[in-house]
XYZ file of C-alpha atoms in Angstrom:
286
model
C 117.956 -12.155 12.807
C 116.911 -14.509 15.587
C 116.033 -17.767 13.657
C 114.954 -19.795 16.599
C 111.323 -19.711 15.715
C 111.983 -21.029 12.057
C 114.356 -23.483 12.898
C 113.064 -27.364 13.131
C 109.417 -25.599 12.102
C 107.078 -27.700 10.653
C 105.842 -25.375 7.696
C 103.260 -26.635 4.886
C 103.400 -24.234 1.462
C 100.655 -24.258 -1.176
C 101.476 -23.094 -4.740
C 105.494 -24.210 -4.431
C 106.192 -25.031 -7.205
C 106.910 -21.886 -8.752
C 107.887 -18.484 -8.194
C 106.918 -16.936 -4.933
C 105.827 -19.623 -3.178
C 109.252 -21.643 -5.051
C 111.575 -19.255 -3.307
C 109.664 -18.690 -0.151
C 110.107 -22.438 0.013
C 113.746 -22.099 -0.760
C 113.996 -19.311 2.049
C 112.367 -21.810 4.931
C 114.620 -25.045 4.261
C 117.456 -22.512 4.464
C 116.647 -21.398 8.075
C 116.085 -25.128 8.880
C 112.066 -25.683 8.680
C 110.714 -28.765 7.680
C 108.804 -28.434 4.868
C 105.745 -30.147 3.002
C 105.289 -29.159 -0.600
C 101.653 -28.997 -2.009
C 100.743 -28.178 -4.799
C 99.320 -29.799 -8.387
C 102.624 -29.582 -10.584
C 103.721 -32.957 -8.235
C 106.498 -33.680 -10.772
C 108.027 -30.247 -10.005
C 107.599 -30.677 -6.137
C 109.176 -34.137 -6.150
C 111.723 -33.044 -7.743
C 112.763 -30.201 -5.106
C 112.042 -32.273 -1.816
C 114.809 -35.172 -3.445
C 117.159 -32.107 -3.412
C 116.421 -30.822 -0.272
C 116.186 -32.496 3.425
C 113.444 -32.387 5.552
C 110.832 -32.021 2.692
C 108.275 -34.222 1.327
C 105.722 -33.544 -1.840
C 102.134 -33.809 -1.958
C 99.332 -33.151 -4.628
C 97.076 -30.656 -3.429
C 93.825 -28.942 -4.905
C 92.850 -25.697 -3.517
C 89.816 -26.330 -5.059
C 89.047 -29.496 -3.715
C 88.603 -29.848 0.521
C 89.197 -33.580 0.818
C 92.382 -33.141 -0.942
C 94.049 -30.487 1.490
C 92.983 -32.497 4.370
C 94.783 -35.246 2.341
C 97.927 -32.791 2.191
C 97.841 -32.027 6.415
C 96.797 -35.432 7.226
C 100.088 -36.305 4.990
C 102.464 -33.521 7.009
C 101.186 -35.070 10.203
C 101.867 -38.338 9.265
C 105.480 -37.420 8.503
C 106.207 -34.694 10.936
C 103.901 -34.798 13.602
C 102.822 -31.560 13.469
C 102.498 -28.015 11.471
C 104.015 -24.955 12.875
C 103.703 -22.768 9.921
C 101.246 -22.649 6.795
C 102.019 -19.986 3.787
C 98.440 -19.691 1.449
C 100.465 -19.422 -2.023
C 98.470 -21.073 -4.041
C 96.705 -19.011 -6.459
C 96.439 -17.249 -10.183
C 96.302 -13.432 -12.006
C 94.183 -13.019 -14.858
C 93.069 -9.636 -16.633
C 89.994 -8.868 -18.553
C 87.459 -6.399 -18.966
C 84.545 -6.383 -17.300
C 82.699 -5.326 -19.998
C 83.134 -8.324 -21.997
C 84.623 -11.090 -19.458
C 82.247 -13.823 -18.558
C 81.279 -13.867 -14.949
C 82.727 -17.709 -14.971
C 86.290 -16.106 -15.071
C 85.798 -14.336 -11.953
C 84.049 -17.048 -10.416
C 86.854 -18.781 -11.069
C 89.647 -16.422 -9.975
C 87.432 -15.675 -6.318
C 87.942 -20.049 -6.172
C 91.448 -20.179 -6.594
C 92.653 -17.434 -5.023
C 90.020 -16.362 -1.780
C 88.023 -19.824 -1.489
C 90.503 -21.766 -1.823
C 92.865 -19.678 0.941
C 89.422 -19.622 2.565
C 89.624 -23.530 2.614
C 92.859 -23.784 3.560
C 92.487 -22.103 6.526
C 89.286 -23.613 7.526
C 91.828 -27.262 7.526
C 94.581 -25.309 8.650
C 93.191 -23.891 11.721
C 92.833 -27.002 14.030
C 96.661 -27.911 13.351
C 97.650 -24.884 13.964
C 95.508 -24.496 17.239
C 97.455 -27.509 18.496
C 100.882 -25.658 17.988
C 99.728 -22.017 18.545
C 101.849 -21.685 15.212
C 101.146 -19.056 11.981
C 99.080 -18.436 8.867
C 100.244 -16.380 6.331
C 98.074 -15.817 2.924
C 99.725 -14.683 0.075
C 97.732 -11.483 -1.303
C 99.625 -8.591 -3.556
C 99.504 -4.711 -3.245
C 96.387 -5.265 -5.945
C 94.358 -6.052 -2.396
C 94.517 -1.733 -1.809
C 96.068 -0.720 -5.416
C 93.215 -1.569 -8.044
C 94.036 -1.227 -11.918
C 91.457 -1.220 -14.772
C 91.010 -4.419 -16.330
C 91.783 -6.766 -13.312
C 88.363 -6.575 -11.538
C 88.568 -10.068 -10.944
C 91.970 -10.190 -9.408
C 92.089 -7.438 -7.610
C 88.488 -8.106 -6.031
C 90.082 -12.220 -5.215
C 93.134 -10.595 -3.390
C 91.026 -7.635 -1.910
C 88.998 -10.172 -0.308
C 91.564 -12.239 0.879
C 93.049 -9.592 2.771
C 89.774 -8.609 4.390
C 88.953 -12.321 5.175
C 92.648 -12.242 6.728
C 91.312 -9.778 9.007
C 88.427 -11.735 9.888
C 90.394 -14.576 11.011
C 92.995 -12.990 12.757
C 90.373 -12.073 15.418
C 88.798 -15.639 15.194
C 91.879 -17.702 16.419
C 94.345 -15.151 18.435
C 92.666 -16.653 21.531
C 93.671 -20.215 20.642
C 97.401 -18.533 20.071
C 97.434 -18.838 16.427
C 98.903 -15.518 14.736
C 97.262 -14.660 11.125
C 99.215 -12.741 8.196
C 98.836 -11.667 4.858
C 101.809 -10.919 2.637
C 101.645 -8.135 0.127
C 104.445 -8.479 -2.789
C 104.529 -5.775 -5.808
C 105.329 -7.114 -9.323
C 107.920 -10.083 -9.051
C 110.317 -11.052 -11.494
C 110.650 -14.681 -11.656
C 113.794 -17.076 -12.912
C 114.114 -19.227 -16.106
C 110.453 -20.964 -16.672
C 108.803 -18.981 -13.400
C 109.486 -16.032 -15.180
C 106.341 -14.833 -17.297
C 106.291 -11.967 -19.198
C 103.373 -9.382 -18.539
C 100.021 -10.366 -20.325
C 99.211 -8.436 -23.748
C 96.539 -6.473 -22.052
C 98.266 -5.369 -18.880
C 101.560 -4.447 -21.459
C 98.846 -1.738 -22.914
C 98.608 -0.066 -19.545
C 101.782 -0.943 -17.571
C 104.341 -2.111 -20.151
C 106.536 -5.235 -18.723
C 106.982 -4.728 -15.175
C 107.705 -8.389 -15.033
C 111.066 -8.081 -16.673
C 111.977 -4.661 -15.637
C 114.856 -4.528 -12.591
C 113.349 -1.340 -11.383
C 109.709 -1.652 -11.273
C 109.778 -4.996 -9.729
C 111.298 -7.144 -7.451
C 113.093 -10.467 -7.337
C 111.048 -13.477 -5.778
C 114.206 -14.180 -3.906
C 113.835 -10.718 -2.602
C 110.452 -11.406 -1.698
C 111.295 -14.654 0.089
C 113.869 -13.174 2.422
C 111.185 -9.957 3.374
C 108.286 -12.766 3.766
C 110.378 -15.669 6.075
C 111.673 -12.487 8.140
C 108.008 -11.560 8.695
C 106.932 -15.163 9.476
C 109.716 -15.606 12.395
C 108.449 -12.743 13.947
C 104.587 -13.453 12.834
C 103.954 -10.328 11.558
C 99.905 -9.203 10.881
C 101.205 -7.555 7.422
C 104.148 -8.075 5.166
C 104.807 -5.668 2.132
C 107.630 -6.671 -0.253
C 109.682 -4.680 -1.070
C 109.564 -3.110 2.320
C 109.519 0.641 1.355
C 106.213 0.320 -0.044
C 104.799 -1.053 3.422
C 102.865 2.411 2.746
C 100.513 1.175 0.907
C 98.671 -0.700 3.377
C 98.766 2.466 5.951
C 96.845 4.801 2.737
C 94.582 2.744 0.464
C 91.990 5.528 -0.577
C 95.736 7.650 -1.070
C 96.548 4.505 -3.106
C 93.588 4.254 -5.320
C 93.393 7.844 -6.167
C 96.835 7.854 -7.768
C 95.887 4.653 -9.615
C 93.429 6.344 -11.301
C 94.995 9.314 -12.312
C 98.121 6.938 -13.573
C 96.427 5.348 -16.529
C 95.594 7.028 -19.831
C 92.354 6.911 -20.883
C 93.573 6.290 -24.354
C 95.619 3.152 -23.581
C 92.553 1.706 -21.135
C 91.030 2.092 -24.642
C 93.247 0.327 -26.480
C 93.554 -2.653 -23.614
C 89.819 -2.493 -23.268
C 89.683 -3.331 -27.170
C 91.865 -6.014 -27.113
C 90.336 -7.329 -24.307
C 86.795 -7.579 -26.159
C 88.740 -8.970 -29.405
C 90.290 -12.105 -27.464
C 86.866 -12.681 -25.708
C 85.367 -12.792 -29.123
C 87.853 -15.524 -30.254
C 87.185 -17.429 -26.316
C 90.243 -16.696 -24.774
C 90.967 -15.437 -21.468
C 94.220 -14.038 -19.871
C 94.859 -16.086 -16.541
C 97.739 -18.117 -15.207
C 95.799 -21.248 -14.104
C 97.568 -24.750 -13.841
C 95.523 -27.069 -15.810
C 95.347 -30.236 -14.334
């Protein structure tokens, strides 16, 4: 692979700290980008850009506007520019709908399609000035929608569709626009995370399992290949780049996959921890 247009890249990476956006990190400082950490676990980051060259840490909010314009104002500062911006940031979360309050999906549609939303809004100036790339980080739940994850799949659904949006918004300043669309990753040591109680019901742990999922390593390598050559859509792993081509095929064979007696059981389970106020989600308290 050509790495010219990742090497001595400027690239700024929500969500690092962890997992995908961890090893697509990882993946960029290998080909020689410069990279600017940003994220809210700022103990974490720290601790990677000391071990790596090139890299600074910064606290960043998705949530909060002034503080990713803190976060680019900060990669200016110290580099002058950004070439490349990966969306990460964001959090999964099950429930029924049923029986979930309307604040958790409020809150998942924040995180994870506002908050890209706002990241792109600050992004898109820097990037104009560059005629660099945006990628978002979505999943295959954007066109593959499972019962119980209404307010996940309808975040990263929307996110894609917004990437769409944009994409025709800024090609004329020369900025290209991509969304990446992993499957189930298996993290490492404390990224890993075992699948939650109610998705076990309908899926069992594809987290942990070596052939229904894939590495975030794995993912890293597909997702920096896609970003040197600033591809529109990124599926990892690659053979299921289908996907994206057949969504109403996709769909239909999601809902002939799941029982109706385990949806029972999950849906059960999901009213019982709702009763007792807790909610499935992967959220970083601050």
């Amino acid at each position: 692979m050509n790495n010219d247009k990742i090497q001595g890249r400027v690239a700024l990476i929500t969500g690092p700290a962890r997992n995908i956006g961890k090893a697509i990190a990882l993946e960029l400082h290998k080909r020689g980008a410069k990279l600017i950490l940003a994220g809210l676990e700022y103990n974490r980051l720290e601790k990677m850009a000391k071990s790596m060259s090139n890299t600074i840490a910064v606290e960043m909010d998705v949530g909060e506007e002034t503080s990713i314009q803190q976060a680019f104002d900060a990669a200016t500062d110290a580099c002058g520019r950004v070439d490349i911006v990966v969306s990460n940031a964001g959090i999964m979360g099950s429930g029924a709908l049923e029986n979930t309050p309307s604040t958790f999906l409020q809150r998942m549609l924040d995180i994870n399609l506002v908050g890209g939303y706002r990241v792109a809004q600050v992004a898109t100036p820097y990037l104009a000035q560059t005629r660099g790339y945006f990628l978002a980080v979505a999943s295959t739940a954007a066109v593959g929608r499972s019962p119980l994850q209404s307010a996940y799949c309808a975040s990263k659904a929307g996110l894609y569709a917004m990437l769409d949006c944009y994409r025709q918004e800024v090609r004329y300043r020369g900025i290209k626009a991509g969304i990446l669309c992993p499957n189930f990753v298996k993290g490492k040591g404390d990224d890993n995370r075992d699948t939650d109680p109610l998705m076990q019901l309908l899926w069992g742990n594809v987290n942990a399992s070596d052939t229904d999922s894939i590495s975030a390593e794995d993912v890293a390598i597909i997702a920096v290949d896609g970003i040197n050559k600033r591809q529109r859509e990124i599926v990892a792993p690659r053979k299921m780049s289908w996907l994206l081509k057949f969504p109403w095929l996709v769909q239909r064979l999601f809902e002939k996959q799941f029982n109706d007696e385990h949806i029972e059981k999950a849906l059960i389970r999901s009213r019982e921890l709702c009763e007792e106020g807790k909610f499935i989600s992967t959220e970083i308290k601050k």
